[in-house]
mmCIF file of C-alpha atoms and ligand atoms in Angstrom:
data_model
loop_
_atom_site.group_PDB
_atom_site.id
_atom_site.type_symbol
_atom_site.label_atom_id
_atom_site.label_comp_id
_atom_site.label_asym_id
_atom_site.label_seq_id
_atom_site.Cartn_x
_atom_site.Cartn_y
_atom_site.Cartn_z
ATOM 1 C CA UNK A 227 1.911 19.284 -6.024
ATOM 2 C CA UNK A 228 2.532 15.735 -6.409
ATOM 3 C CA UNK A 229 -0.514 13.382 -5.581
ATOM 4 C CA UNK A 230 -0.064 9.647 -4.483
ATOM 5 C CA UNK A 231 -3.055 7.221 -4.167
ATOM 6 C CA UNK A 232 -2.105 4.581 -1.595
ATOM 7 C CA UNK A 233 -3.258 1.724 0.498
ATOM 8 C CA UNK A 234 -1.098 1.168 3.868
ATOM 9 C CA UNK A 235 1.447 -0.872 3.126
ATOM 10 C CA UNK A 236 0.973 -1.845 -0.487
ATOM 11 C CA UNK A 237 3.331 -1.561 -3.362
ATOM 12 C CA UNK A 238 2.637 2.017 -3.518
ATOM 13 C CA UNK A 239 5.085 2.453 -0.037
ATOM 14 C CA UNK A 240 7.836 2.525 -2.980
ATOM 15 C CA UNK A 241 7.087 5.902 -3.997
ATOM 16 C CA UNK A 242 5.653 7.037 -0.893
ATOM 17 C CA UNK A 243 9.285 6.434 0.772
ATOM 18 C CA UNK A 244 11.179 7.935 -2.327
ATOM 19 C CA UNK A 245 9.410 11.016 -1.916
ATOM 20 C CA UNK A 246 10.166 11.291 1.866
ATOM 21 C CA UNK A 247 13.784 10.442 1.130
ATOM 22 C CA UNK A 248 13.826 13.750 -1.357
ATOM 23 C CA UNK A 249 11.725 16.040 1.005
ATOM 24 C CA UNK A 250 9.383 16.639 -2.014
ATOM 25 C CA UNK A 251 5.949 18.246 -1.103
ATOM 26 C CA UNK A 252 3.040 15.655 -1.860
ATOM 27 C CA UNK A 253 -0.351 14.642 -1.196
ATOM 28 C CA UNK A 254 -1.331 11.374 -0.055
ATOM 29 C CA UNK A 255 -4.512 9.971 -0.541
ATOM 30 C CA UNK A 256 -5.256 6.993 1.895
ATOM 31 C CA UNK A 257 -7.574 4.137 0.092
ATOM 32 C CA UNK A 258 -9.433 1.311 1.435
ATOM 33 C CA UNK A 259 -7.979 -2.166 0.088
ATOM 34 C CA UNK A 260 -8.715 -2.844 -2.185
ATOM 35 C CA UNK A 261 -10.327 -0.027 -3.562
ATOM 36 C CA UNK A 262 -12.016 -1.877 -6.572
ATOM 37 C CA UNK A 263 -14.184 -3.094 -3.842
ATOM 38 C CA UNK A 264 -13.955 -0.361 -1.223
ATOM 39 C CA UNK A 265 -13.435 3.088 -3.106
ATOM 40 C CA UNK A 266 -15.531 2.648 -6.537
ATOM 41 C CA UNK A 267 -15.024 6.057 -7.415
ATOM 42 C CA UNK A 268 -11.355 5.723 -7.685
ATOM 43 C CA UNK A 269 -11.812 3.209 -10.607
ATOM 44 C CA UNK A 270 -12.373 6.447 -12.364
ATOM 45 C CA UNK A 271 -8.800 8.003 -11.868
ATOM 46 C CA UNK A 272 -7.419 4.375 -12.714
ATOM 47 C CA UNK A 273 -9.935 1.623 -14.238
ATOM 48 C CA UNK A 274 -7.242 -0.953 -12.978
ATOM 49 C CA UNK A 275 -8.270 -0.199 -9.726
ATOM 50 C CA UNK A 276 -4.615 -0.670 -8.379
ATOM 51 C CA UNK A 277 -2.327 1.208 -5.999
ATOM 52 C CA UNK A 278 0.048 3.001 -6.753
ATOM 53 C CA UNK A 279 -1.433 6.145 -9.095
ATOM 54 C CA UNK A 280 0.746 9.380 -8.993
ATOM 55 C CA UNK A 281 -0.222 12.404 -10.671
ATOM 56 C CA UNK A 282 2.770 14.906 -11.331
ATOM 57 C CA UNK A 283 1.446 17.880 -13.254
ATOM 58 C CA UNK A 284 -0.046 16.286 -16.685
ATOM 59 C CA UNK A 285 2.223 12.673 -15.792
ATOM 60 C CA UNK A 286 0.308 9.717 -14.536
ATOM 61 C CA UNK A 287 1.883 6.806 -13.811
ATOM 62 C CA UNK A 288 0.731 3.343 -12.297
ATOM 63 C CA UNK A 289 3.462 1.450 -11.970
ATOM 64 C CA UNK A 290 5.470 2.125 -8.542
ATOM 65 C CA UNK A 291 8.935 0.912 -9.463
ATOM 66 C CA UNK A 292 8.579 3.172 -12.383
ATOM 67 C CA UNK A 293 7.405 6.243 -10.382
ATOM 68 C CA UNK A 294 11.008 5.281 -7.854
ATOM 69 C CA UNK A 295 12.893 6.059 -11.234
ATOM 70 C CA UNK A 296 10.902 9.031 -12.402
ATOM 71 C CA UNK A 297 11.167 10.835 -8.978
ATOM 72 C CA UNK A 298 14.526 9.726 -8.460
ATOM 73 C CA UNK A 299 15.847 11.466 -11.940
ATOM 74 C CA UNK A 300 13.256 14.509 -11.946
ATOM 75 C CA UNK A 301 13.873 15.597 -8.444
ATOM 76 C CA UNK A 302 16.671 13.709 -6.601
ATOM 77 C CA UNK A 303 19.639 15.815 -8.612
ATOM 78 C CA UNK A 304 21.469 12.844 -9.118
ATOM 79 C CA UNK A 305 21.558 11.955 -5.343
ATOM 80 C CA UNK A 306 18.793 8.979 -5.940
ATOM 81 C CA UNK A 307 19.426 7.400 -9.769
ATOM 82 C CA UNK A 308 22.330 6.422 -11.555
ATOM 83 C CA UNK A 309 23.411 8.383 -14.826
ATOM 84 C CA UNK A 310 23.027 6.797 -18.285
ATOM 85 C CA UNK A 311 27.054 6.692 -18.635
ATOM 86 C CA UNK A 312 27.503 5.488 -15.275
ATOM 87 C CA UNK A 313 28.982 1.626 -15.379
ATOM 88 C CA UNK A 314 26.165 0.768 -13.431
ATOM 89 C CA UNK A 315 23.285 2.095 -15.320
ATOM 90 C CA UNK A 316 22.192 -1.190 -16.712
ATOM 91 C CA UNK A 317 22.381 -2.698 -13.105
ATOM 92 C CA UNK A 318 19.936 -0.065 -11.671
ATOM 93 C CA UNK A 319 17.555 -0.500 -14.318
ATOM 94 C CA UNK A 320 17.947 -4.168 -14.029
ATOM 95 C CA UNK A 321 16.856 -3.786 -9.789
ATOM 96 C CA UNK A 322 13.869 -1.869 -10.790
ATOM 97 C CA UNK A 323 12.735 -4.022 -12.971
ATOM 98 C CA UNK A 324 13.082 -7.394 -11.214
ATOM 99 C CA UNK A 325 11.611 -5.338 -7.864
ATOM 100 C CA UNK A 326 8.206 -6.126 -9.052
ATOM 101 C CA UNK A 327 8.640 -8.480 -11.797
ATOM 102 C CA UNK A 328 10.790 -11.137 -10.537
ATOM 103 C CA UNK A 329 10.293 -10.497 -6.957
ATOM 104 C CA UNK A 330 7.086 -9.285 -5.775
ATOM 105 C CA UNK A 331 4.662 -10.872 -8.667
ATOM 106 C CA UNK A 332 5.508 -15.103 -6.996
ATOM 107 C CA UNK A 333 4.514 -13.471 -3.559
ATOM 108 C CA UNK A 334 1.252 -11.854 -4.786
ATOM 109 C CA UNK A 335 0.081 -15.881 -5.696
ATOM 110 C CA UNK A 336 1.245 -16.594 -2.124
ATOM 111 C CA UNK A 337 -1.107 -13.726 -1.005
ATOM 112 C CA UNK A 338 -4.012 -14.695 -2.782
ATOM 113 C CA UNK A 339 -3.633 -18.601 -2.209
ATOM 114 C CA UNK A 340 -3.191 -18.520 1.070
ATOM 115 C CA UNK A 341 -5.369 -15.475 2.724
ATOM 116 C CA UNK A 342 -7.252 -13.663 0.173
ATOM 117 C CA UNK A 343 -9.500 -16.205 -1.699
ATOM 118 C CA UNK A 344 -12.150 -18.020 -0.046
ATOM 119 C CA UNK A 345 -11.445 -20.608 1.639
ATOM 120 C CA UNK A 346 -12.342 -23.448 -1.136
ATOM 121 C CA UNK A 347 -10.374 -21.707 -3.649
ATOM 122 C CA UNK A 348 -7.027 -21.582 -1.216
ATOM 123 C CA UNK A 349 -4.302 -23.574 -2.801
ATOM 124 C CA UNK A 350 -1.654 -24.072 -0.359
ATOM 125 C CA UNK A 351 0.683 -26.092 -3.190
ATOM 126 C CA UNK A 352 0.822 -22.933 -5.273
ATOM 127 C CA UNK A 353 1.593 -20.916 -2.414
ATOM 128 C CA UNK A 354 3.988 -23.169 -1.142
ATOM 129 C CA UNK A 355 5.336 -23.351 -4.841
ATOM 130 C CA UNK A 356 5.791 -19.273 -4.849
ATOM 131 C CA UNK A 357 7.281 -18.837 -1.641
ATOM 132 C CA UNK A 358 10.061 -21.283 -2.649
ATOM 133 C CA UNK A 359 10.151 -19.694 -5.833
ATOM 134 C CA UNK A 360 10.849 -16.304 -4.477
ATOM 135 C CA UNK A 361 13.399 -16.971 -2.068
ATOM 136 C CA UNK A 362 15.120 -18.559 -4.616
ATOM 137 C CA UNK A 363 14.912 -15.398 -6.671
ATOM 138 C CA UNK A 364 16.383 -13.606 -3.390
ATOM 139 C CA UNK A 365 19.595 -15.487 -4.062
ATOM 140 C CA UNK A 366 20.257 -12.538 -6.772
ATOM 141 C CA UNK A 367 19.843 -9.844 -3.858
ATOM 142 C CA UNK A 368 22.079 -11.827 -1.140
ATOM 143 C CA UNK A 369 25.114 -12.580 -3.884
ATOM 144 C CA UNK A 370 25.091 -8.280 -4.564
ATOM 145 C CA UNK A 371 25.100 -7.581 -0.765
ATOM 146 C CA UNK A 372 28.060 -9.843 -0.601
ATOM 147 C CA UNK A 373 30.885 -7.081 -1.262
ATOM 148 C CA UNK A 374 28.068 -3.801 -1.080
ATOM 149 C CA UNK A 375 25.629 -2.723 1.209
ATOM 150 C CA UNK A 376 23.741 -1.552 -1.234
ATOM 151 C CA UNK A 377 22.167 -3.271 -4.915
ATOM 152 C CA UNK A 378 24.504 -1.061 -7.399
ATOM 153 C CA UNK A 379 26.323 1.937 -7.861
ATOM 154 C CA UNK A 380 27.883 1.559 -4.298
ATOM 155 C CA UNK A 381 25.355 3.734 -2.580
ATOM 156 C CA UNK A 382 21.878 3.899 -1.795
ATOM 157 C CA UNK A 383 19.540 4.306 -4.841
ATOM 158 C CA UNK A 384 16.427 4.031 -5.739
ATOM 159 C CA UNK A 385 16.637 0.414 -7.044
ATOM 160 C CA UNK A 386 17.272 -0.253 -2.954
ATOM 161 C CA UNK A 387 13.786 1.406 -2.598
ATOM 162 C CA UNK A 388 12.031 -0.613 -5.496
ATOM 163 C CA UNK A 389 13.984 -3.708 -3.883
ATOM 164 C CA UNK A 390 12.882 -3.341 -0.296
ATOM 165 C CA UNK A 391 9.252 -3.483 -0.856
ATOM 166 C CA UNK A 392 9.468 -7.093 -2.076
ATOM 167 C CA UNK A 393 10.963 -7.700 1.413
ATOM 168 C CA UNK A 394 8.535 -5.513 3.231
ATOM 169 C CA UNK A 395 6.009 -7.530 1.711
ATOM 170 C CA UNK A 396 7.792 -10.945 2.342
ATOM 171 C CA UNK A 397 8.222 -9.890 6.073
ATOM 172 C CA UNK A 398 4.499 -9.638 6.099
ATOM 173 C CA UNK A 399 4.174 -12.934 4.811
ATOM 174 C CA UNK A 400 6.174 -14.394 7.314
ATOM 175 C CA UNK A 401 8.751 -15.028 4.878
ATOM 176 C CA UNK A 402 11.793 -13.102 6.096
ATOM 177 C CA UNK A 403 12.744 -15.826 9.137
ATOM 178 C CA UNK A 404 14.078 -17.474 5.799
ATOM 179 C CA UNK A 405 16.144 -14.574 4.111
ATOM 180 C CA UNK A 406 19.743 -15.019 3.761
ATOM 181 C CA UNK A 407 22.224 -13.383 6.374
ATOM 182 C CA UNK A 408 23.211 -10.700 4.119
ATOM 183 C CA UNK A 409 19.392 -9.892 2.985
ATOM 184 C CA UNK A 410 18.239 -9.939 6.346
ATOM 185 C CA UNK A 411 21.216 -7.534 7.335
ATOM 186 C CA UNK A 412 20.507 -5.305 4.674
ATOM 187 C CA UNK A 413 16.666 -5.038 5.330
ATOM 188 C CA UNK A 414 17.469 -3.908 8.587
ATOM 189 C CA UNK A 415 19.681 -1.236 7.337
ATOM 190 C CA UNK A 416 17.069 0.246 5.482
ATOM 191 C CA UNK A 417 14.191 -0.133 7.180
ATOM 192 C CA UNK A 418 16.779 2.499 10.055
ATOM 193 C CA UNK A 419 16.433 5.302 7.411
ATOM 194 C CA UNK A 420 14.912 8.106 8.683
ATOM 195 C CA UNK A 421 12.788 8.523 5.270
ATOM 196 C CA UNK A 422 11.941 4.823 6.007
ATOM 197 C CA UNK A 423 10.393 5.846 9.078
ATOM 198 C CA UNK A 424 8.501 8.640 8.169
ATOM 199 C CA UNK A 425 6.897 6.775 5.351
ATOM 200 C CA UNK A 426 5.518 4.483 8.087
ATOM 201 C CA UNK A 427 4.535 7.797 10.500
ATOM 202 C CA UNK A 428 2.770 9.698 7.024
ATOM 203 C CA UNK A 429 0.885 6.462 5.458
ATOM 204 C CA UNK A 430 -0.208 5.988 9.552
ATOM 205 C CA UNK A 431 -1.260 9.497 10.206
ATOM 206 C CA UNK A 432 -3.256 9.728 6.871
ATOM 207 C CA UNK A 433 -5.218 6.656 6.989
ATOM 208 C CA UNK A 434 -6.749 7.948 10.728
ATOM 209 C CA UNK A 435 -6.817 11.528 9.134
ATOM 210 C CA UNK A 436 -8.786 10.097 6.251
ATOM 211 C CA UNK A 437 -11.473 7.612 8.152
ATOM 212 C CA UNK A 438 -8.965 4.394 6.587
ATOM 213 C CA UNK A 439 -8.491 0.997 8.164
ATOM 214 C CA UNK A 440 -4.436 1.496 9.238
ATOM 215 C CA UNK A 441 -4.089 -2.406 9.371
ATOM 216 C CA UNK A 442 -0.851 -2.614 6.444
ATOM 217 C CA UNK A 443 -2.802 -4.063 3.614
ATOM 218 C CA UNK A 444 -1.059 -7.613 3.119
ATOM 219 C CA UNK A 445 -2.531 -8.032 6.685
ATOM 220 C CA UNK A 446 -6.002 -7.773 5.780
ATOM 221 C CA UNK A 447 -8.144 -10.550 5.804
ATOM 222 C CA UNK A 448 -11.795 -10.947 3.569
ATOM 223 C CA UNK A 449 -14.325 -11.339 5.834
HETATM 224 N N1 LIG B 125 3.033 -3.582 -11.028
HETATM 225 C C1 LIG B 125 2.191 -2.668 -10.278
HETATM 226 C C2 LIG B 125 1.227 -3.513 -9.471
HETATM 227 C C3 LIG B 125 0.179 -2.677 -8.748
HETATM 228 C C4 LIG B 125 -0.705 -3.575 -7.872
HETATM 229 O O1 LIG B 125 -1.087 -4.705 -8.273
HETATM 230 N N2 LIG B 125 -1.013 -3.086 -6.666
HETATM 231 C C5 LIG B 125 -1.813 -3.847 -5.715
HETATM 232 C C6 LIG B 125 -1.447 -3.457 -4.292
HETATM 233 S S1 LIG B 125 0.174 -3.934 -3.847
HETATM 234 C C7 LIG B 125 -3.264 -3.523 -5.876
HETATM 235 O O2 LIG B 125 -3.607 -2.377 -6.036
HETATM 236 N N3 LIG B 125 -4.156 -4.532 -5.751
HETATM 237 C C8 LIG B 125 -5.559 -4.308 -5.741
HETATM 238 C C9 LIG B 125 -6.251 -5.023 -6.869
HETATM 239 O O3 LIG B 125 -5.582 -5.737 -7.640
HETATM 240 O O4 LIG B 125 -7.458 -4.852 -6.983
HETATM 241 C C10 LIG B 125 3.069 -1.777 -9.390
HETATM 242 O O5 LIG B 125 4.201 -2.166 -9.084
HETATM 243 O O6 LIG B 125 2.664 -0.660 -9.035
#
C-alpha cells in the first residue's frame, strides 16, 4: 500500500488530494511540524526532514509535485496526466514544475520572514518583496484561466492539483484577498471537489487519530 508522510496542510496536501481524487488505498502518516524538530526519528526515512515522503513499493519520492505526476500516470489511466503526444504535454509539465518552483518557493520567504523566525530575525521588506513577487508570478495562472477553467489540456489534471497548493498556501497567508478574478474563481472551483474535501476530512481525522496538532501547518506559530 502506498504510504504518505504529511504535516496538515503542508505541501504534501498535493499528493494527499491526488490520491483521494483516484480512490487509491494509502496510508497516511500525520507528523508534527516540523518534524526535524518534532519527530527526530523521521529524519531517518528522509534526512531532509521535509514533508512530503511517499513510499510506493521500492519508489521513494520527496518531491510532491513530482509524486502528482507519478500517481497521476501509474494509477489515474489517463484520467489525471496528459500523454507524451498530447499538444499539451509540454504545458502540463511546465504547471508542475512552476507549482513549487516559481510559485510556492517566494511564499516560503514570506513564511519564514514574517512568522517563523524569531522575532529579531523577521524581515518584513523581504516578505513584502515575495508576496509582490508571487502575485506577480500568478499573472501566468489568471491569463490560462482566461478561455479554460482549468491550467491545460482543457480538463482537470494533475498540474491543477500541483497548482492549487500554491494558492492553498497563499490563502493561508492572507494573500488570496489579492488574487485576480479568474484565480480567485478558479480556486473556488476546486477547492468544491469532492476529493478536495476529503483530503481536508482524512489529513483532519488522522492528525486526532495519531495524537497531532490539527492546526494546518502554515498556521503554526514558534513559541
Ligand atoms: N520541493 C519540496 C519541498 C518540501 C518542503 O520544503 N516541505 C516543507 C513543508 S511545506 C517542509 O517539510 N518543511 C519543514 C522543514 O523544512 O524542516 C516539495 O514540493 O515537496
Amino acid at each position: 500500500m502506498i504510504e504518505l508522510y504529511h504535516c496538515v496542510s503542508a505541501r504534501s496536501f498535493r499528493p494527499l488530494w491526488m490520491l483521494e481524487e483516484l480512490a487509491v488505498p494509502y496510508r497516511l502518516h500525520l507528523l508534527p511540524f516540523p518534524p526535524r524538530a518534532h519527530a527526530r526519528q523521521y529524519l531517518e526515512d528522509n534526512p531532509l526532514g521535509t514533508v512530503p515522503l511517499m513510499k510506493d513499493g521500492a519508489t521513494r519520492m520527496t518531491e510532491s509535485a513530482a509524486m502528482c505526476q507519478y500517481l497521476a500516470a501509474r494509477h489515474g489511466d489517463g484520467q489525471f496526466d496528459v500523454a507524451v503526444d498530447d499538444a499539451d504535454y509540454g504545458s502540463y509539465l511546465n504547471w508542475l514544475h512552476m507549482s513549487d518552483a516559481t510559485l510556492t518557493f517566494p511564499q516560503t520567504l514570506v513564511l519564514r520572514y514574517t512568522h517563523f523566525e524569531p522575532a529579531e530575525r523577521r524581515q518584513p521588506q523581504v516578505a513584502a518583496d515575495y508576496a509582490r513577487w508571487f502575485l506577480a508570478r500568478l499573472r501566468a495562472v489568471d491569463t490560462a484561466l482566461q478561455h479554460s477553467d482549468f491550467l491545460c489540456a482543457g480538463r482537470f489534471t494533475a498540474a491543477d492539483v500541483a497548482v492549487a497548493y500554491a494558492l492553498q498556501l497563499a490563502q493561508h497567508l492572507g494573500l488570496d484577498g489579492q488574487f485576480p478574478r479568474a484565480v480567485a474563481d478558479y480556486w473556488l472551483r476546486l477547492q468544491a471537489r469532492p476529493a478536495f474535501q476529503s483530503a481536508l476530512r482524512a489529513q483532519h481525522r488522522a492528525a486526532l487519530e495519531q495524537g497531532v496538532d490539527p492546526t494546518p501547518s502554515p498556521d503554526l506559530r514558534p513559541a
